[in-house]
């Protein structure tokens, strides 16, 4: 058998779409409300279209994105579910987004005017969600100005108020029911109370009230009182924890595995140097494996990394190159060229999670999965 048998690519990601479906169902169960699957950033590096499809099959009712192109990609793939562009919309993209029936976030009268004008120009109704800045201090209308903006949305012709939402800054921290999250919830509640007369008029006219939403993954799991009509479920839908203080329910499973193969094995004598800069020198003769994965794939040029070979953790040695890196195979004498190597995922009884990798990189699991480069193929499994 060829030593290349079994390898489909130099490195690749496997995305477990059943895990996505199950994780969405878990979010619905835990929150007791509807789920927006947050599939921005190519579904956190997992592949937007297959993940969005799986999330909808798992019961999600909305899809959330961050860029105009992300929304249009979903539509081009034939996905007709409600899509909300959660943040900034470039003014010149509004017409195309309305034509594609993408809902937009507004937080200023200027946005509203632009959306209303585009809606008139394209003869397409515009669905909008008003974003309230209750303390993230990123985007959104100030709570004091929110009731007036919402009234203007309600009065605007061909604009439909589909939602009112806010975003938590610290829901992933220990005891989120107090502190910052509680302050944000109170500010949000104040806005909603001020809007109650407007909502009552909608009831009287037989018009649906806007969806109220606030929770990200952390709040979905840790702040039940923030569930409202919809939770915006991102990182935990991928089976990753929003933070150390927010344990995942046992039913939530990681969806992504990142794999490569051993491309070459060499016996390197003591005193030789490995990779650029010769920062690593075997102290005795050592079996060095070469992996076709590097920083251009998103595998950072950071020392102290590990991968799984033969169900064991083995160290990456020497500098990570753009397309390759080297590993110490002394602890796995049975390893052969062509063997599968796991960067993120399980092998044998061992596991390396995106959070393990993030801890080594001094970052969060979000950045690890979002940073897997576009050239790494994603395979649904
Ligand atoms: C507005 C908004 N809602 C929801 C989410 C989902 O957050 P998470 O991935 O922590 O669930 C994000 C992601 O950052 C967001 O920006």
PDB file of C-alpha atoms and ligand atoms in Angstrom, residues 38 40 44 86 131 138 165 167 215-218 232-236 242 366, ligand 1:
ATOM      1  CA  UNK A  38     -25.007  32.810  14.454  1.00  0.00           C
ATOM      2  CA  UNK A  40     -21.044  34.887  10.744  1.00  0.00           C
ATOM      3  CA  UNK A  44     -16.890  30.562  12.952  1.00  0.00           C
ATOM      4  CA  UNK A  86     -26.176  41.857  13.249  1.00  0.00           C
ATOM      5  CA  UNK A 131     -30.011  47.600  18.500  1.00  0.00           C
ATOM      6  CA  UNK A 138     -19.802  48.981  20.634  1.00  0.00           C
ATOM      7  CA  UNK A 165     -32.087  43.668  20.800  1.00  0.00           C
ATOM      8  CA  UNK A 167     -25.745  42.409  23.445  1.00  0.00           C
ATOM      9  CA  UNK A 215     -28.620  36.417  24.842  1.00  0.00           C
ATOM     10  CA  UNK A 216     -25.432  35.173  23.251  1.00  0.00           C
ATOM     11  CA  UNK A 217     -24.250  31.625  24.061  1.00  0.00           C
ATOM     12  CA  UNK A 218     -23.045  32.535  27.539  1.00  0.00           C
ATOM     13  CA  UNK A 232     -28.445  34.339  19.430  1.00  0.00           C
ATOM     14  CA  UNK A 233     -26.415  31.154  19.718  1.00  0.00           C
ATOM     15  CA  UNK A 234     -22.886  31.267  18.342  1.00  0.00           C
ATOM     16  CA  UNK A 235     -19.843  29.647  19.922  1.00  0.00           C
ATOM     17  CA  UNK A 236     -21.740  26.974  21.870  1.00  0.00           C
ATOM     18  CA  UNK A 242     -18.027  30.847  25.705  1.00  0.00           C
ATOM     19  CA  UNK A 366     -13.396  31.692  18.938  1.00  0.00           C
TER      20      UNK A 366
HETATM   21  C1  LIG B   1     -24.557  40.687  18.280  1.00  0.00           C
HETATM   22  C2  LIG B   1     -24.100  39.286  18.540  1.00  0.00           C
HETATM   23  N1  LIG B   1     -24.974  38.387  18.985  1.00  0.00           N
HETATM   24  C3  LIG B   1     -24.617  37.113  19.233  1.00  0.00           C
HETATM   25  C4  LIG B   1     -23.317  36.681  19.048  1.00  0.00           C
HETATM   26  C5  LIG B   1     -22.964  35.270  19.370  1.00  0.00           C
HETATM   27  O1  LIG B   1     -22.066  35.234  20.450  1.00  0.00           O
HETATM   28  P1  LIG B   1     -21.501  33.847  20.986  1.00  0.00           P
HETATM   29  O2  LIG B   1     -20.646  33.307  19.896  1.00  0.00           O
HETATM   30  O3  LIG B   1     -20.708  34.211  22.183  1.00  0.00           O
HETATM   31  O4  LIG B   1     -22.665  32.986  21.251  1.00  0.00           O
HETATM   32  C6  LIG B   1     -22.373  37.586  18.593  1.00  0.00           C
HETATM   33  C7  LIG B   1     -20.993  37.156  18.404  1.00  0.00           C
HETATM   34  O5  LIG B   1     -20.049  37.789  18.750  1.00  0.00           O
HETATM   35  C8  LIG B   1     -22.780  38.938  18.323  1.00  0.00           C
HETATM   36  O6  LIG B   1     -21.900  39.835  17.892  1.00  0.00           O
END
